[in-house]
Short mmCIF file of C-alpha atoms and ligand atoms in Angstrom, two decimals:
data_model
loop_
_atom_site.label_atom_id
_atom_site.label_comp_id
_atom_site.label_asym_id
_atom_site.label_seq_id
_atom_site.Cartn_x
_atom_site.Cartn_y
_atom_site.Cartn_z
CA LEU W 1 41.24 57.60 -90.68
CA LEU W 2 44.27 56.69 -92.80
CA ARG W 3 46.70 58.57 -90.58
CA GLU W 4 45.19 57.14 -87.38
CA GLY W 5 45.05 53.69 -88.92
CA ALA W 6 48.70 53.78 -89.91
CA ASN W 7 49.68 54.91 -86.40
CA ARG W 8 47.42 52.63 -84.39
CA TYR W 9 46.38 49.54 -86.34
CA GLY W 10 48.25 47.27 -88.68
CA ALA W 11 45.01 45.86 -90.04
CA ARG W 12 41.41 45.82 -88.88
CA GLU W 13 37.89 45.03 -89.89
CA PHE W 14 35.56 47.97 -90.65
CA ALA W 15 32.02 48.37 -91.88
CA ILE W 16 31.43 50.88 -94.67
CA VAL W 17 28.02 52.47 -94.21
CA GLY W 18 26.49 54.67 -96.86
CA GLY W 19 23.03 55.73 -98.01
CA ASP W 20 20.27 53.24 -97.37
CA VAL W 21 22.24 50.13 -98.35
CA SER W 22 23.33 47.74 -95.63
CA ALA W 23 26.86 48.03 -94.25
CA THR W 24 29.65 46.42 -96.27
CA PRO W 25 32.20 44.54 -94.15
CA VAL W 26 35.76 45.26 -95.27
CA TRP W 27 39.25 44.40 -94.09
CA ILE W 28 41.62 47.37 -94.26
CA SER W 29 45.31 46.91 -93.88
CA PHE W 30 47.31 50.09 -93.31
CA SER W 31 50.94 50.73 -94.03
CA THR W 32 53.32 53.66 -94.30
CA VAL W 33 55.67 53.73 -97.29
CA PRO W 34 58.67 56.12 -97.24
CA LEU W 35 58.36 58.33 -100.33
CA GLY W 36 61.16 57.96 -102.86
CA ALA W 37 62.94 55.23 -100.94
CA TYR W 38 62.94 52.95 -103.96
CA SER W 39 63.20 55.50 -106.78
CA GLU W 40 66.58 56.69 -105.48
CA GLY W 41 67.99 53.28 -106.10
CA ASN W 42 69.85 52.66 -102.84
CA GLY W 43 66.68 51.63 -100.95
CA THR W 44 67.61 53.41 -97.75
CA GLU W 45 66.78 57.16 -97.76
CA ALA W 46 63.31 58.68 -97.88
CA ARG W 47 63.30 62.04 -99.64
CA ASN W 48 62.69 64.82 -97.02
CA GLY W 49 61.32 62.17 -94.65
CA ALA W 50 58.04 62.21 -96.61
CA THR W 51 55.84 59.16 -96.44
CA VAL W 52 52.81 57.81 -98.25
CA LEU W 53 49.98 56.28 -96.25
CA MET W 54 48.62 53.23 -97.97
CA ALA W 55 45.45 51.26 -97.25
CA ILE W 56 44.48 48.03 -98.95
CA VAL W 57 40.74 47.45 -98.72
CA THR W 58 39.33 43.93 -99.14
CA ASP W 59 35.59 43.40 -99.47
CA LEU W 60 34.57 40.69 -96.96
CA THR W 61 30.92 40.33 -98.06
CA ASP W 62 31.36 36.95 -99.80
CA ARG W 63 33.56 35.56 -97.06
CA LYS W 64 31.06 36.62 -94.35
CA ARG W 65 28.20 35.08 -96.30
CA ALA W 66 30.12 31.79 -96.66
CA GLU W 67 30.93 31.83 -92.93
CA ALA W 68 27.27 32.40 -92.03
CA THR W 69 26.21 29.51 -94.31
CA ARG W 70 28.83 27.24 -92.74
CA ARG W 71 27.60 28.17 -89.25
CA ARG W 72 23.99 27.50 -90.18
CA LEU W 73 24.84 24.13 -91.72
CA LEU W 74 26.93 23.14 -88.72
CA GLU W 75 24.16 24.20 -86.36
CA ARG W 76 21.65 22.09 -88.28
CA LEU W 77 24.01 19.14 -88.40
CA ILE W 78 24.57 19.27 -84.66
CA SER W 79 20.85 19.64 -83.84
CA ALA W 80 20.02 16.80 -86.27
CA GLU W 81 22.63 14.56 -84.63
CA ASP W 82 21.30 15.40 -81.15
CA GLU W 83 17.73 14.74 -82.24
CA GLU W 84 18.65 11.43 -83.89
CA ARG W 85 20.52 10.26 -80.80
CA ARG W 86 17.55 11.26 -78.64
CA ARG W 87 15.14 9.36 -80.93
CA ILE W 88 17.22 6.17 -81.05
CA ALA W 89 17.75 6.28 -77.27
CA ARG W 90 14.00 6.65 -76.71
CA GLU W 91 13.24 3.79 -79.09
CA LEU W 92 15.83 1.51 -77.51
CA HIS W 93 14.47 2.24 -74.06
CA ASP W 94 10.75 2.15 -74.85
CA GLU W 95 10.64 -0.59 -77.49
CA THR W 96 13.64 -2.89 -77.29
CA GLY W 97 14.05 -2.54 -73.51
CA GLN W 98 10.38 -3.26 -72.84
CA SER W 99 10.29 -6.32 -75.16
CA LEU W 100 13.39 -7.76 -73.55
CA THR W 101 11.94 -7.18 -70.08
CA ALA W 102 8.78 -9.07 -71.16
CA LEU W 103 11.07 -11.88 -72.33
CA VAL W 104 12.80 -11.99 -68.93
CA VAL W 105 9.45 -12.25 -67.15
CA GLY W 106 8.19 -14.96 -69.57
CA LEU W 107 11.34 -17.07 -69.18
CA ARG W 108 11.11 -16.77 -65.39
CA THR W 109 7.53 -18.08 -65.55
CA ILE W 110 8.65 -21.00 -67.74
CA ALA W 111 11.49 -21.77 -65.30
CA ASP W 112 9.04 -21.70 -62.38
CA LEU W 113 6.51 -23.95 -64.12
CA ALA W 114 9.00 -26.33 -65.73
CA VAL W 115 8.41 -29.96 -64.85
CA THR W 116 11.87 -31.23 -65.80
CA THR W 117 15.18 -29.85 -64.49
CA ASP W 118 16.56 -29.69 -68.05
CA VAL W 119 13.85 -27.29 -69.19
CA ARG W 120 14.23 -25.28 -65.98
CA SER W 121 17.98 -24.80 -66.35
CA VAL W 122 17.69 -23.82 -70.05
CA ALA W 123 14.96 -21.30 -69.19
CA GLN W 124 17.10 -19.89 -66.35
CA ARG W 125 20.13 -19.52 -68.64
CA LEU W 126 18.04 -17.73 -71.25
CA GLU W 127 16.52 -15.51 -68.58
CA GLU W 128 20.01 -14.47 -67.46
CA LEU W 129 20.99 -13.74 -71.06
CA ALA W 130 17.86 -11.64 -71.62
CA ALA W 131 18.48 -9.75 -68.35
CA GLN W 132 22.02 -8.95 -69.49
CA SER W 133 20.64 -7.68 -72.79
CA VAL W 134 18.23 -5.40 -70.87
CA ASP W 135 21.25 -3.91 -69.09
CA ASN W 136 23.25 -3.55 -72.31
CA VAL W 137 20.39 -1.87 -74.16
CA GLY W 138 19.87 0.49 -71.20
CA ARG W 139 23.56 1.39 -71.17
CA LEU W 140 23.53 1.96 -74.93
CA ALA W 141 20.47 4.22 -74.68
CA ARG W 142 21.98 6.23 -71.81
CA GLY W 143 25.24 6.63 -73.76
CA LEU W 144 23.36 7.96 -76.77
CA HIS W 145 21.20 10.37 -74.82
CA PRO W 146 20.44 10.07 -71.11
CA ARG W 147 16.82 10.65 -70.18
CA GLU W 148 17.83 12.55 -67.06
CA LEU W 149 19.35 15.28 -69.27
CA ASP W 150 15.86 16.09 -70.59
CA GLU W 151 14.09 15.41 -67.31
CA TRP W 152 16.42 16.85 -64.68
CA GLY W 153 18.99 18.90 -66.51
CA LEU W 154 22.77 19.08 -66.85
CA ALA W 155 23.82 18.97 -63.17
CA THR W 156 21.97 15.71 -62.45
CA ALA W 157 22.89 14.06 -65.75
CA ALA W 158 26.56 15.00 -65.30
CA THR W 159 26.60 13.73 -61.70
CA ARG W 160 25.20 10.37 -62.80
CA TYR W 161 27.54 10.12 -65.76
CA VAL W 162 30.61 10.87 -63.65
CA GLY W 163 29.42 8.37 -61.01
CA GLY W 164 28.97 5.63 -63.63
CA PHE W 165 32.31 6.47 -65.27
CA SER W 166 34.14 6.30 -61.94
CA ARG W 167 32.54 2.95 -61.06
CA SER W 168 33.25 1.34 -64.44
CA LEU W 169 36.86 2.56 -64.51
CA GLY W 170 37.51 1.89 -60.83
CA ILE W 171 39.01 5.37 -60.31
CA ALA W 172 37.63 7.95 -57.87
CA VAL W 173 36.71 11.18 -59.63
CA ASP W 174 36.85 14.43 -57.66
CA PHE W 175 33.61 16.00 -58.91
CA ARG W 176 32.94 19.65 -58.06
CA LEU W 177 29.55 21.13 -58.81
CA GLU W 178 29.16 24.85 -58.22
CA GLY W 179 26.50 27.48 -58.78
CA LEU W 180 24.11 25.34 -60.85
CA ASP W 181 20.61 25.56 -59.41
CA SER W 182 17.28 24.19 -60.60
CA ARG W 183 17.00 26.72 -63.42
CA ARG W 184 17.24 25.00 -66.77
CA LEU W 185 19.75 26.00 -69.41
CA SER W 186 18.86 25.97 -73.08
CA PRO W 187 18.66 22.35 -74.36
CA LEU W 188 21.46 22.98 -76.87
CA VAL W 189 23.75 24.24 -74.09
CA GLU W 190 22.90 21.29 -71.83
CA THR W 191 23.39 18.69 -74.57
CA SER W 192 26.61 20.32 -75.78
CA MET W 193 28.19 20.48 -72.33
CA TYR W 194 27.14 16.89 -71.68
CA ARG W 195 28.78 15.78 -74.96
CA VAL W 196 32.00 17.61 -74.03
CA LEU W 197 31.99 15.83 -70.66
CA GLN W 198 31.42 12.46 -72.37
CA GLU W 199 34.18 13.03 -74.91
CA ALA W 200 36.71 14.39 -72.42
CA LEU W 201 36.14 11.52 -69.97
CA THR W 202 36.11 8.91 -72.75
CA ASN W 203 39.48 10.30 -73.85
CA VAL W 204 40.77 10.00 -70.28
CA ALA W 205 39.61 6.36 -70.17
CA ARG W 206 41.03 5.52 -73.61
CA HIS W 207 44.28 7.45 -73.71
CA ALA W 208 45.37 8.92 -70.38
CA ARG W 209 46.18 6.06 -67.97
CA ALA W 210 45.39 8.57 -65.20
CA LYS W 211 45.38 7.99 -61.45
CA ASN W 212 43.53 11.16 -60.49
CA ILE W 213 40.69 12.88 -62.31
CA VAL W 214 39.03 16.17 -61.47
CA VAL W 215 35.74 17.23 -63.04
CA GLY W 216 34.31 20.68 -62.33
CA LEU W 217 31.00 22.01 -63.54
CA LYS W 218 30.05 25.51 -62.50
CA ARG W 219 27.93 28.46 -63.39
CA ASP W 220 29.82 31.69 -63.06
CA GLY W 221 27.33 34.50 -63.70
CA ALA W 222 26.12 34.04 -67.25
CA THR W 223 28.74 31.44 -68.15
CA ILE W 224 28.81 27.68 -67.74
CA GLU W 225 32.23 26.19 -67.33
CA LEU W 226 33.25 22.55 -67.52
CA LEU W 227 36.71 21.39 -66.48
CA VAL W 228 38.09 17.89 -66.96
CA GLN W 229 41.60 17.37 -65.69
CA ASP W 230 43.72 14.23 -65.44
CA ASP W 231 47.26 13.39 -64.34
CA GLY W 232 47.82 10.85 -67.10
CA VAL W 233 50.31 10.53 -69.94
CA GLY W 234 49.36 13.80 -71.69
CA PHE W 235 50.01 14.61 -75.36
CA ASP W 236 51.37 17.24 -77.70
CA VAL W 237 48.26 19.36 -78.35
CA SER W 238 49.28 21.26 -81.48
CA ARG W 239 50.74 18.17 -83.17
CA VAL W 240 47.64 16.12 -82.42
CA LEU W 241 45.14 18.81 -83.42
CA ASP W 242 46.94 19.48 -86.71
CA GLY W 243 47.39 15.91 -87.79
CA ALA W 244 45.30 13.41 -85.83
CA PRO W 245 42.47 11.54 -87.51
CA GLY W 246 40.46 11.64 -84.24
CA LEU W 247 37.22 13.62 -84.33
CA GLY W 248 36.50 14.06 -80.63
CA LEU W 249 38.52 17.18 -79.83
CA HIS W 250 37.70 18.84 -83.15
CA SER W 251 33.95 18.35 -82.86
CA MET W 252 34.09 19.49 -79.21
CA HIS W 253 35.69 22.72 -80.42
CA GLU W 254 33.22 23.21 -83.31
CA ARG W 255 30.22 22.66 -81.07
CA ILE W 256 31.31 25.03 -78.33
CA THR W 257 32.50 27.87 -80.57
CA LEU W 258 29.22 27.65 -82.47
CA LEU W 259 27.45 28.47 -79.21
CA GLY W 260 29.70 31.50 -78.70
CA GLY W 261 31.96 29.70 -76.24
CA SER W 262 35.58 28.60 -76.12
CA VAL W 263 37.58 25.44 -75.46
CA GLN W 264 41.01 25.45 -73.93
CA ILE W 265 43.11 22.27 -74.09
CA GLU W 266 46.37 22.14 -72.19
CA SER W 267 48.52 19.05 -72.16
CA ARG W 268 52.15 17.99 -72.26
CA PRO W 269 53.52 14.47 -72.62
CA GLY W 270 53.97 13.12 -69.11
CA HIS W 271 52.11 15.98 -67.43
CA GLY W 272 48.42 15.18 -67.77
CA THR W 273 45.67 16.99 -69.64
CA MET W 274 43.21 19.77 -68.91
CA VAL W 275 40.13 20.50 -71.00
CA ARG W 276 38.14 23.62 -70.13
CA ALA W 277 34.97 24.54 -72.03
CA ARG W 278 33.07 27.77 -71.40
CA ILE W 279 29.75 28.79 -72.96
CA PRO W 280 27.11 31.44 -72.35
CA ALA W 281 24.53 29.77 -70.12
CA GLY W 282 21.40 30.65 -72.10
CA ILE W 283 19.31 30.20 -68.96
CA THR W 284 15.63 29.61 -69.58
CA ALA W 285 12.70 29.77 -67.17
CA PRO W 286 12.23 26.78 -64.83
CA SER W 287 11.34 23.86 -67.03
CA PRO W 288 7.62 23.22 -67.54
CA ARG W 289 8.55 19.55 -67.81
CA ARG W 290 10.26 18.55 -64.58
CA THR W 291 12.61 20.56 -62.42
CA GLN W 292 15.11 19.39 -59.85
CA SER W 293 12.85 20.45 -56.97
CA ARG W 294 10.43 17.64 -57.82
CA PRO W 295 11.07 14.41 -55.90
CA ARG W 296 13.22 12.03 -57.86
CA ARG W 297 11.57 9.09 -59.50
CA GLN W 298 12.72 5.68 -58.48
CA ARG W 299 14.73 4.03 -61.22
CA THR W 300 12.93 0.95 -62.38
CA ARG W 301 16.08 -0.91 -63.25
N1 ATP M 1 43.15 12.95 -71.75
C1 ATP M 1 44.06 12.57 -72.68
N2 ATP M 1 45.23 12.00 -72.30
C2 ATP M 1 46.14 11.61 -73.23
N3 ATP M 1 45.97 11.76 -74.56
C3 ATP M 1 44.84 12.32 -75.00
C4 ATP M 1 43.81 12.76 -74.09
N4 ATP M 1 42.79 13.30 -74.81
C5 ATP M 1 43.17 13.20 -76.10
N5 ATP M 1 44.40 12.62 -76.23
C6 ATP M 1 45.15 12.41 -77.48
O1 ATP M 1 44.59 13.22 -78.48
C7 ATP M 1 44.18 12.43 -79.59
C8 ATP M 1 42.96 13.06 -80.23
O2 ATP M 1 41.82 12.93 -79.39
P1 ATP M 1 40.37 12.87 -80.07
O3 ATP M 1 39.37 12.77 -78.99
O4 ATP M 1 40.27 14.04 -81.00
O5 ATP M 1 40.44 11.56 -80.95
P2 ATP M 1 40.35 10.03 -80.48
O6 ATP M 1 39.94 9.96 -79.05
O7 ATP M 1 41.64 9.37 -80.86
O8 ATP M 1 39.20 9.45 -81.43
P3 ATP M 1 37.62 9.81 -81.40
O9 ATP M 1 37.35 10.41 -82.74
O10 ATP M 1 36.96 8.51 -81.19
O11 ATP M 1 37.40 10.79 -80.29
C9 ATP M 1 43.97 11.05 -79.02
O12 ATP M 1 44.14 10.05 -80.01
C10 ATP M 1 45.08 10.97 -77.96
O13 ATP M 1 46.32 10.65 -78.55
MG1 MG M 2 38.21 11.01 -78.40
#
């Protein structure tokens, strides 16, 4: 092993297995030291060309355990954040949204029944204000966690998000959807990809000053891939990732690597930005809740 290691690997991870104890992960770094090279004083000649094979073995058990704990904590943190966003979105929609809608209806009734024009115009103004608040609360709830992600899945939620983004920014987005059918992906995969899409497009809106945006979402065998590309101002990726206080790109990376995927960010000042995230699809059986083959519900507002 030593001889082969010195010839073929500089350093590699191994597992030492022995008896009935579980395998011990170790890092072994191999090197070849010319025998006598230093004892002769001139530091150049090895006596008879003889060499010593040297291996430095580092026990990785503690490091692996710490890594596993970090992964578990991160996983819990991400699921807790997703769950909290889902809960607040539901509450905003079901409680606040419904109360405000009742207020709109009540103010309309007052405006209709008002005997003086003063009362009517005040009631109409308040009705308008309440109707705007209904819209704002709805937008806030959708931003936190869109219902269609749970009900219809990633493809539909992403299509709606991209549509809304394009309308609010006034820029056409070239949206390419490929290979995603009505089969549902695991909820963690769907939510994570949706968050990456939100973050990447929010970054385009906030930083890029782009004229053209391409969004691609496709299933390629057992992998889901999301691509967000813009032709905006671009940035220096390594400088930004090493030093920027922003959390978006870092948490995108953490989330996706936790699911066994990868994120590739390519950008150069003046040459636009490309974000590509790939994760194992984790396809589940067709959802027992609602699948895309069911007729779409009419949106109520
Ligand atoms: N599409 C883009 N075009 C140009 N610059 C970008 C783009 N995406 C990211 N950047 C640059 O990378 C930096 C880091 O992005 P990141 O999303 O991590 O943080 P942020 O958007 O500044 O803050 P937040 O934590 O709210 O996401 C941004 O501040 C911006 O300078
Ligand atoms: Mg950001």
